[in-house]
Short mmCIF file of C-alpha atoms and ligand atoms in Angstrom, two decimals:
data_model
loop_
_atom_site.label_atom_id
_atom_site.label_comp_id
_atom_site.label_asym_id
_atom_site.label_seq_id
_atom_site.Cartn_x
_atom_site.Cartn_y
_atom_site.Cartn_z
CA MET W 15 50.74 26.20 51.32
CA SER W 16 54.52 25.91 51.87
CA SER W 17 56.80 26.75 49.05
CA PRO W 18 57.69 23.87 46.64
CA VAL W 19 60.67 21.71 47.04
CA LEU W 20 62.96 22.38 44.03
CA VAL W 21 64.50 19.18 42.63
CA GLY W 22 67.69 20.45 40.90
CA MET W 23 69.61 18.61 38.15
CA ALA W 24 70.65 15.12 39.22
CA ASP W 25 68.64 15.54 42.53
CA ILE W 26 66.04 13.11 43.96
CA LYS W 27 63.49 14.29 46.52
CA VAL W 28 60.84 12.34 48.37
CA ALA W 29 57.95 13.53 50.70
CA LYS W 30 55.10 12.06 52.58
CA GLY W 31 51.68 13.52 53.25
CA THR W 32 51.87 17.12 52.07
CA GLY W 33 54.11 19.49 50.10
CA THR W 34 54.99 20.00 46.35
CA LEU W 35 57.95 18.63 44.46
CA THR W 36 59.09 20.40 41.33
CA CYS W 37 61.64 20.36 38.53
CA VAL W 38 61.85 23.87 37.07
CA GLY W 39 63.11 23.94 33.51
CA LEU W 40 63.45 20.54 32.05
CA GLY W 41 65.17 20.49 28.64
CA SER W 42 66.48 17.08 27.65
CA CYS W 43 66.46 16.08 31.27
CA ILE W 44 63.62 13.95 32.55
CA GLY W 45 61.45 14.36 35.76
CA ILE W 46 60.24 10.95 36.98
CA CYS W 47 57.28 11.41 39.32
CA ALA W 48 56.46 8.42 41.50
CA PHE W 49 53.58 8.00 43.87
CA ASP W 50 52.31 5.40 46.40
CA SER W 51 48.71 6.48 46.88
CA SER W 52 48.08 4.03 49.77
CA GLN W 53 50.77 5.57 51.78
CA GLY W 54 50.67 9.25 50.45
CA ILE W 55 54.37 9.03 49.58
CA ALA W 56 55.72 10.89 46.51
CA GLY W 57 59.15 11.06 44.85
CA LEU W 58 60.64 13.12 42.04
CA ALA W 59 63.92 12.49 40.26
CA HIS W 60 65.52 14.93 37.87
CA ILE W 61 67.52 12.71 35.46
CA MET W 62 70.17 14.27 33.25
CA LEU W 63 71.72 11.53 31.21
CA PRO W 64 70.87 7.98 30.07
CA GLU W 65 73.50 5.81 31.64
CA ALA W 66 76.37 5.96 34.05
CA PHE W 67 79.79 5.85 32.38
CA ASP W 68 81.17 3.75 35.18
CA LYS W 69 78.45 2.28 37.55
CA ASN W 70 81.15 1.94 40.31
CA HIS W 71 82.03 5.65 40.36
CA VAL W 72 78.84 7.62 40.32
CA ASP W 73 79.08 10.90 42.13
CA LYS W 74 75.30 11.51 42.05
CA LEU W 75 73.06 8.48 41.53
CA GLY W 76 70.16 10.88 40.23
CA LYS W 77 72.27 12.03 37.35
CA PHE W 78 71.61 8.82 35.30
CA ALA W 79 68.46 6.98 34.36
CA ASP W 80 69.99 3.60 35.21
CA THR W 81 71.23 4.53 38.74
CA GLY W 82 68.52 7.17 39.35
CA VAL W 83 65.50 4.89 39.17
CA PRO W 84 66.74 2.31 41.77
CA GLU W 85 67.82 5.24 44.03
CA LEU W 86 64.34 6.79 43.72
CA LEU W 87 62.80 3.58 44.71
CA ARG W 88 65.22 3.13 47.63
CA GLN W 89 64.50 6.54 49.04
CA MET W 90 60.76 6.08 48.72
CA ALA W 91 60.97 2.60 50.47
CA GLU W 92 62.89 4.20 53.28
CA LEU W 93 59.84 6.44 53.85
CA GLY W 94 57.66 3.36 53.87
CA ALA W 95 56.42 3.24 50.30
CA ASN W 96 55.47 -0.10 48.60
CA THR W 97 57.75 0.28 45.63
CA ARG W 98 56.00 -2.51 43.70
CA ARG W 99 52.80 -0.39 43.51
CA LEU W 100 54.16 2.90 42.45
CA GLN W 101 52.45 5.02 39.90
CA ILE W 102 54.70 6.75 37.50
CA ALA W 103 54.57 9.84 35.23
CA ILE W 104 57.54 11.02 33.13
CA VAL W 105 58.03 14.58 31.75
CA GLY W 106 60.81 16.15 29.69
CA GLY W 107 63.24 14.66 27.21
CA ALA W 108 63.02 17.59 24.67
CA GLN W 109 65.75 17.88 22.12
CA VAL W 110 67.18 20.24 19.41
CA PHE W 111 66.41 19.42 15.85
CA LYS W 112 68.05 16.31 14.78
CA PHE W 113 71.04 16.38 12.55
CA GLY W 114 72.47 13.86 10.22
CA THR W 115 73.07 13.60 6.52
CA PRO W 116 69.90 13.06 4.41
CA GLY W 117 69.44 9.37 3.79
CA THR W 118 71.03 8.19 6.83
CA ALA W 119 69.10 7.34 10.03
CA PRO W 120 69.15 10.40 12.29
CA LYS W 121 71.26 9.95 15.33
CA MET W 122 69.65 10.10 18.77
CA ASP W 123 69.84 13.18 20.84
CA ILE W 124 70.34 13.21 24.60
CA GLY W 125 66.64 13.88 25.01
CA ALA W 126 65.57 10.84 23.00
CA ARG W 127 68.21 8.60 24.58
CA ASN W 128 67.00 9.84 28.00
CA ILE W 129 63.40 8.89 27.21
CA GLU W 130 64.40 5.41 26.04
CA ALA W 131 66.75 4.93 29.09
CA VAL W 132 64.12 5.98 31.64
CA GLN W 133 61.54 3.66 30.09
CA LYS W 134 63.99 0.78 30.15
CA ALA W 135 65.05 1.48 33.79
CA LEU W 136 61.38 1.61 34.84
CA ARG W 137 60.63 -1.71 32.91
CA ASP W 138 63.62 -3.34 34.69
CA VAL W 139 61.85 -2.81 38.09
CA ASN W 140 58.42 -3.77 36.66
CA LEU W 141 56.85 -0.34 36.87
CA GLN W 142 54.39 1.02 34.32
CA ILE W 143 54.21 4.56 33.12
CA GLN W 144 50.72 6.01 33.74
CA ALA W 145 51.21 9.21 31.97
CA LYS W 146 53.86 11.07 29.97
CA ASP W 147 54.63 14.39 28.37
CA VAL W 148 57.94 13.85 26.60
CA GLY W 149 59.76 14.90 23.45
CA GLY W 150 59.39 17.92 21.40
CA ASN W 151 61.56 20.92 21.39
CA LEU W 152 60.35 23.17 24.32
CA GLY W 153 61.26 23.39 27.95
CA ARG W 154 58.99 22.20 30.65
CA THR W 155 58.27 22.52 34.33
CA VAL W 156 56.74 19.62 36.29
CA THR W 157 55.04 19.87 39.72
CA LEU W 158 53.81 16.99 41.86
CA ASP W 159 51.44 17.74 44.61
CA VAL W 160 52.01 15.22 47.40
CA ALA W 161 48.63 15.55 49.11
CA THR W 162 46.45 15.17 46.03
CA GLY W 163 48.74 13.23 43.65
CA THR W 164 48.31 15.67 40.97
CA VAL W 165 51.01 16.12 38.25
CA LYS W 166 50.99 19.34 36.43
CA VAL W 167 53.17 20.42 33.44
CA ARG W 168 53.90 23.90 32.32
CA THR W 169 55.56 24.43 28.90
CA VAL W 170 57.25 27.83 28.58
CA SER W 171 54.70 30.55 27.51
CA LYS W 172 51.76 28.06 27.53
CA ALA W 173 49.04 27.45 30.02
CA GLU W 174 49.73 24.78 32.71
CA ILE W 175 48.07 21.40 32.13
CA VAL W 176 47.15 18.62 34.47
CA LEU W 177 48.91 15.67 33.22
CA CYS W 178 47.41 13.01 35.62
CA ASN W 179 46.15 12.54 39.08
CA PHE W 180 47.52 9.58 40.78
CA LYS W 181 44.70 9.43 43.19
CA GLY W 182 42.10 9.76 40.51
CA ALA W 183 40.04 6.81 39.41
CA MET W 184 41.16 7.11 35.82
CA PRO W 185 44.69 8.09 35.17
CA LEU W 186 45.40 9.29 31.59
CA ALA W 187 46.72 6.53 29.48
CA ALA W 188 50.36 6.80 28.49
CA MET Q 11 56.24 42.26 11.68
CA PRO Q 12 57.87 45.57 10.68
CA GLN Q 13 60.25 45.51 7.75
CA LEU Q 14 63.18 47.43 9.10
CA THR Q 15 66.95 47.03 8.41
CA LEU Q 16 69.21 45.81 11.12
CA GLU Q 17 70.58 49.33 11.53
CA GLN Q 18 67.06 50.76 11.92
CA ILE Q 19 66.00 48.09 14.47
CA VAL Q 20 69.07 48.82 16.58
CA SER Q 21 68.80 52.51 16.43
CA ARG Q 22 65.05 52.33 17.37
CA THR Q 23 65.67 50.08 20.28
CA GLY Q 24 66.15 51.85 23.64
CA ASP Q 25 68.25 50.61 26.52
CA LEU Q 26 70.87 48.77 24.52
CA PRO Q 27 73.73 47.00 26.27
CA ALA Q 28 77.03 48.68 26.40
CA LEU Q 29 80.17 47.33 28.01
CA PRO Q 30 81.80 49.87 30.34
CA GLU Q 31 84.97 51.43 28.96
CA ALA Q 32 86.95 50.00 31.86
CA THR Q 33 85.93 46.36 31.05
CA LEU Q 34 86.85 46.87 27.32
CA SER Q 35 90.25 48.12 28.28
CA VAL Q 36 90.72 45.25 30.71
CA MET Q 37 89.92 42.90 27.93
CA ARG Q 38 92.45 44.55 25.65
CA GLU Q 39 95.14 44.76 28.29
CA THR Q 40 94.93 41.07 29.20
CA ASP Q 41 95.56 40.10 25.59
CA LYS Q 42 98.87 41.97 25.70
CA ALA Q 43 102.00 39.94 26.18
CA GLU Q 44 103.42 42.68 28.48
CA ALA Q 45 100.34 42.90 30.78
CA THR Q 46 101.06 42.79 34.47
CA ALA Q 47 98.78 42.40 37.49
CA ARG Q 48 99.35 46.11 38.11
CA SER Q 49 98.48 47.17 34.58
CA VAL Q 50 95.34 45.10 34.59
CA ALA Q 51 94.32 46.35 38.02
CA GLN Q 52 94.81 49.98 36.92
CA HIS Q 53 92.13 49.53 34.16
CA ILE Q 54 89.62 48.06 36.57
CA ILE Q 55 90.03 50.67 39.37
CA LYS Q 56 89.17 53.42 36.89
CA ASP Q 57 85.64 52.27 37.35
CA GLN Q 58 84.90 52.09 41.12
CA SER Q 59 81.62 50.31 40.97
CA LEU Q 60 83.13 47.70 38.60
CA ALA Q 61 86.07 47.32 40.91
CA ALA Q 62 83.73 46.77 43.92
CA ARG Q 63 81.73 44.10 42.03
CA VAL Q 64 84.89 42.22 40.82
CA LEU Q 65 86.12 42.20 44.40
CA ARG Q 66 82.91 40.71 45.67
CA LEU Q 67 83.06 37.95 43.10
CA ALA Q 68 86.69 37.28 43.87
CA ASN Q 69 85.81 36.86 47.62
CA SER Q 70 82.76 34.67 46.89
CA ALA Q 71 82.75 31.15 48.24
CA PHE Q 72 83.33 29.88 44.77
CA TYR Q 73 87.12 30.66 44.84
CA GLY Q 74 87.56 29.79 48.45
CA LEU Q 75 90.32 32.25 49.12
CA PRO Q 76 91.91 31.86 52.55
CA ARG Q 77 91.41 35.39 53.46
CA GLN Q 78 89.48 38.49 52.26
CA VAL Q 79 91.08 40.25 49.29
CA ASN Q 80 90.53 43.99 49.37
CA GLN Q 81 92.79 45.23 46.44
CA ILE Q 82 92.14 44.58 42.70
CA GLU Q 83 95.83 44.00 42.14
CA GLU Q 84 95.97 41.32 44.86
CA ALA Q 85 92.95 39.67 43.26
CA VAL Q 86 94.78 39.63 39.86
CA VAL Q 87 97.93 38.08 41.44
CA ILE Q 88 95.97 35.37 43.30
CA LEU Q 89 93.32 34.52 40.70
CA GLY Q 90 95.28 35.36 37.54
CA MET Q 91 94.43 37.97 35.01
CA ARG Q 92 92.31 35.75 32.80
CA THR Q 93 89.97 34.84 35.72
CA VAL Q 94 89.71 38.55 36.76
CA LYS Q 95 88.95 39.45 33.07
CA ASN Q 96 86.09 36.97 33.18
CA LEU Q 97 84.90 38.51 36.53
CA ALA Q 98 84.93 41.94 34.90
CA MET Q 99 82.83 40.60 32.09
CA ILE Q 100 80.32 38.88 34.44
CA ALA Q 101 80.00 42.01 36.63
CA SER Q 102 79.50 44.20 33.49
CA SER Q 103 76.79 42.01 31.79
CA TYR Q 104 74.74 40.73 34.65
CA ALA Q 105 72.43 43.77 34.88
CA TRP Q 106 71.41 43.38 31.13
CA PHE Q 107 70.91 39.72 31.09
CA ALA Q 108 68.95 39.52 34.43
CA LYS Q 109 66.23 41.41 32.81
CA GLU Q 110 62.96 39.93 31.64
CA LEU Q 111 62.86 39.56 27.84
CA LYS Q 112 59.18 39.06 27.10
CA GLY Q 113 59.67 38.78 23.42
CA TYR Q 114 61.49 35.53 23.97
CA GLY Q 115 59.31 34.34 26.83
CA LEU Q 116 62.22 34.72 29.23
CA GLY Q 117 61.37 35.65 32.85
CA PRO Q 118 63.71 37.71 35.03
CA GLN Q 119 67.06 35.86 35.53
CA ASP Q 120 66.32 33.37 32.72
CA MET Q 121 68.65 35.03 30.06
CA TRP Q 122 71.31 35.41 32.64
CA ARG Q 123 71.07 31.82 33.59
CA HIS Q 124 71.32 30.74 29.92
CA SER Q 125 74.21 33.09 29.19
CA LEU Q 126 76.24 31.89 32.31
CA ALA Q 127 75.44 28.25 31.48
CA THR Q 128 76.63 28.63 27.98
CA ALA Q 129 79.74 30.39 29.11
CA THR Q 130 80.50 27.67 31.69
CA ALA Q 131 79.83 24.90 29.17
CA ALA Q 132 81.98 26.51 26.38
CA GLN Q 133 84.86 26.77 28.99
CA VAL Q 134 84.35 23.01 29.92
CA ILE Q 135 84.56 22.23 26.19
CA ALA Q 136 87.66 24.42 25.69
CA GLU Q 137 89.49 22.81 28.59
CA HIS Q 138 88.51 19.28 27.43
CA THR Q 139 89.59 19.81 23.81
CA ARG Q 140 92.40 22.23 24.48
CA LYS Q 141 91.73 23.91 21.11
CA ALA Q 142 91.21 27.51 22.52
CA PRO Q 143 91.72 29.21 25.86
CA GLY Q 144 89.01 28.57 28.37
CA ASP Q 145 88.54 32.23 29.41
CA LEU Q 146 87.99 33.24 25.73
CA ALA Q 147 85.48 30.50 25.28
CA PHE Q 148 83.76 31.60 28.59
CA CYS Q 149 83.54 35.26 27.61
CA CYS Q 150 82.26 34.52 24.04
CA GLY Q 151 79.67 32.12 25.53
CA LEU Q 152 78.52 34.81 28.03
CA LEU Q 153 77.76 37.15 25.15
CA HIS Q 154 76.48 34.82 22.46
CA ASP Q 155 72.83 35.81 22.57
CA LEU Q 156 73.42 39.53 23.09
CA GLY Q 157 71.30 40.19 20.09
CA LYS Q 158 68.24 39.03 21.89
CA LEU Q 159 68.52 42.11 24.19
CA ALA Q 160 67.60 44.20 21.16
CA LEU Q 161 65.44 41.85 19.18
CA HIS Q 162 63.16 40.81 21.92
CA VAL Q 163 61.31 44.20 21.77
CA TRP Q 164 60.38 43.51 18.22
CA LEU Q 165 59.18 39.88 18.84
CA ASP Q 166 56.94 40.78 21.72
CA GLY Q 167 53.44 39.55 21.00
CA SER Q 168 54.56 37.42 17.89
CA VAL Q 169 56.98 34.91 19.39
CA ASP Q 170 54.25 32.34 19.71
CA LYS Q 171 53.38 32.62 16.04
CA VAL Q 172 57.10 32.37 15.06
CA ILE Q 173 57.44 29.21 17.27
CA GLN Q 174 54.31 27.62 15.51
CA ILE Q 175 55.85 28.27 12.13
CA ALA Q 176 59.22 26.83 13.19
CA ILE Q 177 57.80 23.68 14.66
CA GLN Q 178 55.27 23.18 11.84
CA THR Q 179 57.99 23.62 9.14
CA GLY Q 180 60.65 21.84 11.11
CA LYS Q 181 62.95 24.77 10.70
CA PRO Q 182 65.21 26.21 13.46
CA PHE Q 183 64.01 29.43 15.20
CA ASP Q 184 66.91 31.56 13.91
CA GLU Q 185 65.89 30.65 10.31
CA ILE Q 186 62.38 31.87 10.91
CA GLU Q 187 63.75 35.13 12.44
CA ARG Q 188 65.77 35.59 9.26
CA ALA Q 189 62.67 34.94 7.18
CA ALA Q 190 60.69 37.46 9.24
CA PHE Q 191 63.26 40.24 9.77
CA GLY Q 192 65.95 39.57 7.18
CA PHE Q 193 68.46 38.84 9.93
CA ASP Q 194 68.46 36.96 13.24
CA HIS Q 195 69.45 37.56 16.85
CA ALA Q 196 72.92 36.37 16.07
CA ASP Q 197 73.40 39.03 13.42
CA VAL Q 198 72.08 41.70 15.78
CA GLY Q 199 74.53 40.66 18.49
CA ALA Q 200 77.48 40.89 16.22
CA HIS Q 201 76.27 44.29 15.05
CA LEU Q 202 75.98 45.57 18.64
CA ALA Q 203 79.41 44.42 19.54
CA ALA Q 204 81.08 45.58 16.35
CA GLY Q 205 82.11 48.94 17.93
CA TRP Q 206 83.70 47.26 20.95
CA ASN Q 207 86.84 46.24 19.16
CA LEU Q 208 86.94 42.85 20.85
CA PRO Q 209 88.99 39.93 19.34
CA GLU Q 210 87.45 38.44 16.17
CA SER Q 211 86.23 35.34 18.07
CA TYR Q 212 83.59 37.47 19.85
CA LYS Q 213 82.08 38.68 16.62
CA LEU Q 214 82.29 35.36 14.94
CA SER Q 215 80.85 33.35 17.76
CA MET Q 216 78.05 35.74 18.14
CA ASN Q 217 77.31 35.72 14.49
CA TYR Q 218 77.63 32.02 13.82
CA HIS Q 219 76.53 30.30 17.11
CA HIS Q 220 73.58 28.66 15.38
CA ARG Q 221 75.28 28.16 12.03
CA PRO Q 222 78.92 27.24 12.85
CA ASP Q 223 79.39 25.44 9.49
CA GLU Q 224 78.86 28.80 7.68
CA CYS Q 225 81.55 30.68 9.61
CA PRO Q 226 83.86 32.16 6.93
CA THR Q 227 87.09 31.77 8.91
CA PRO Q 228 87.47 28.57 11.03
CA ASP Q 229 87.53 29.32 14.77
CA PRO Q 230 87.31 26.64 17.38
CA VAL Q 231 85.67 29.10 19.76
CA VAL Q 232 82.64 29.39 17.53
CA ASP Q 233 82.17 25.57 17.61
CA MET Q 234 82.66 25.68 21.45
CA VAL Q 235 79.96 28.38 21.94
CA HIS Q 236 77.72 26.42 19.64
CA LEU Q 237 78.13 23.28 21.72
CA GLY Q 238 78.09 25.22 24.96
CA ASP Q 239 74.72 26.75 23.86
CA TYR Q 240 73.47 23.20 23.03
CA LEU Q 241 74.42 21.92 26.34
CA ALA Q 242 72.90 24.82 28.21
CA MET Q 243 69.63 24.26 26.27
CA SER Q 244 69.67 20.54 26.82
CA MET Q 245 70.05 21.02 30.55
CA GLY Q 246 67.14 23.37 30.42
CA LEU Q 247 68.95 26.35 31.64
CA GLY Q 248 67.06 29.54 30.82
CA LEU Q 249 64.94 28.17 28.05
CA GLY Q 250 62.56 30.70 26.57
CA ALA Q 251 59.58 30.43 24.23
CA ASP Q 252 62.13 29.43 21.45
CA GLY Q 253 63.02 26.47 23.68
CA MET Q 254 65.33 24.08 21.89
CA VAL Q 255 64.06 24.94 18.33
CA TYR Q 256 67.56 25.13 16.99
CA ALA Q 257 69.82 22.72 15.04
CA LEU Q 258 72.87 20.93 16.39
CA SER Q 259 75.88 20.98 13.91
CA GLU Q 260 77.65 17.67 13.50
CA GLY Q 261 80.49 19.67 11.84
CA ALA Q 262 81.16 21.51 15.14
CA LEU Q 263 81.53 18.25 16.96
CA GLU Q 264 83.78 16.83 14.23
CA ARG Q 265 85.92 19.93 14.08
CA LEU Q 266 86.56 19.72 17.82
CA GLY Q 267 87.35 16.12 17.56
CA LEU Q 268 84.22 15.11 19.61
CA ASN Q 269 81.36 12.68 19.04
CA GLU Q 270 78.00 12.16 20.61
CA SER Q 271 79.19 10.00 23.53
CA SER Q 272 81.66 12.79 24.37
CA LEU Q 273 78.72 15.18 24.56
CA GLU Q 274 77.31 13.08 27.43
CA GLU Q 275 80.52 13.16 29.14
CA LEU Q 276 80.76 16.86 28.74
CA ALA Q 277 77.24 17.27 30.02
CA SER Q 278 78.27 15.47 33.10
CA LYS Q 279 81.39 17.52 33.61
CA PHE Q 280 79.28 20.67 32.92
CA LEU Q 281 77.05 19.93 35.90
CA ASP Q 282 80.02 19.98 38.28
CA ALA Q 283 81.24 23.21 36.83
CA TRP Q 284 77.77 24.69 36.84
CA GLU Q 285 77.22 24.09 40.50
CA LYS Q 286 80.15 26.24 41.15
CA SER Q 287 79.75 29.07 38.54
CA SER Q 288 76.04 29.41 39.30
CA SER Q 289 76.83 30.05 42.93
CA MET Q 290 78.29 33.44 41.85
CA THR Q 291 74.89 34.72 40.97
CA LYS Q 292 73.91 35.51 44.52
CA GLU Q 293 76.94 37.77 44.82
CA LEU Q 294 75.73 39.84 41.79
CA ALA Q 295 72.11 39.94 42.81
CA ALA Q 296 73.00 41.15 46.33
FE1 FE2 Z 316 71.09 32.03 20.04
FE1 FE2 Z 317 71.69 30.61 23.36
#
């Protein structure tokens, strides 16, 4: 098997047929795995932040949830994917312990805001999330196998788990 | 876990980090008002292997110098003494931080990535807030988790248990370290560096990087390193078994005149700075 394609911070990578896409070390960032099983086309976006400060001046579209999701879809469509039938899994969005004075509502950390923003951006394009492994306080690595549609997640110092299989008959419920 | 004092732990840990004498004297020299390119260079060239590594970093693509620089003094003139001081610190600490730290679940290079990321983020915050020199924030950020280099030996095999306790009780990891040992990796780091005679900001930022509100003398560098560490963790750079099981201090944000939306802006700026600073690693690994 060829070595996995690393999807760095704010990057988006797409592939067709074979290969592996991976985000190594997700903290508050979110890896969005997208898959078109009829075409065998996969995409992985490594989102850093919830929304662009100024939508007209975004250096890297993959940096933000609100610009990254449409860009992921665009790149997958370019490869021939049917972006209305994509299957989705999201991984990451960990955060440090919440701060805030007792009695007041805890403020939202980047991790929690990222989860919300990614969910909203996916709702906006009518895509449902099949499986997710988000939140908590630990780092994760996500791998998407293009040939089999398998999404695996490894949390530091724990065993790797299969989060879902996009080609399987019964994807794990979100 | 063994009940030992901080001194006992440190004296029973082999292979402790030490900064080369040349690096320490460069640090002291650059702090002097009368320092010159020549005087700074003289301290570096006392250590030929340090000088060679500093030159390699200075010639890396990161600085994009128009031509090859072969003399340390020339590097100081072109890049400035603060930058060369940072390079000396990077060249001196890479070997310790690149090691695997099993006790914290950190693979080879992970601790290095986390240290360089924290340094880069602290410098971004310093330049954004203008409340402390960027090079000082960088160097303090680089060394902030120094204590882990000693404490990891004593955590090996029990870190998962410690993490379970931390997550179940909702307490930060450093607090559980203190409950288990009587001190945490921040205390150990400050203890290790005590003999180096570095400016007070180093000791304070090592000691209070997880509890900046408790710092006895206010120092913006402590808050910068705290937030730099937070950004490095959030961006997932070199996360170990202790992950992000730490607390973010709102006080640190307030003291620096920042709020939560500025944190996101800083995270974005950090990414740009990180793309550059992380490119230096390949010069060091070579
Ligand atoms: Fe720390
Ligand atoms: Fe740290």
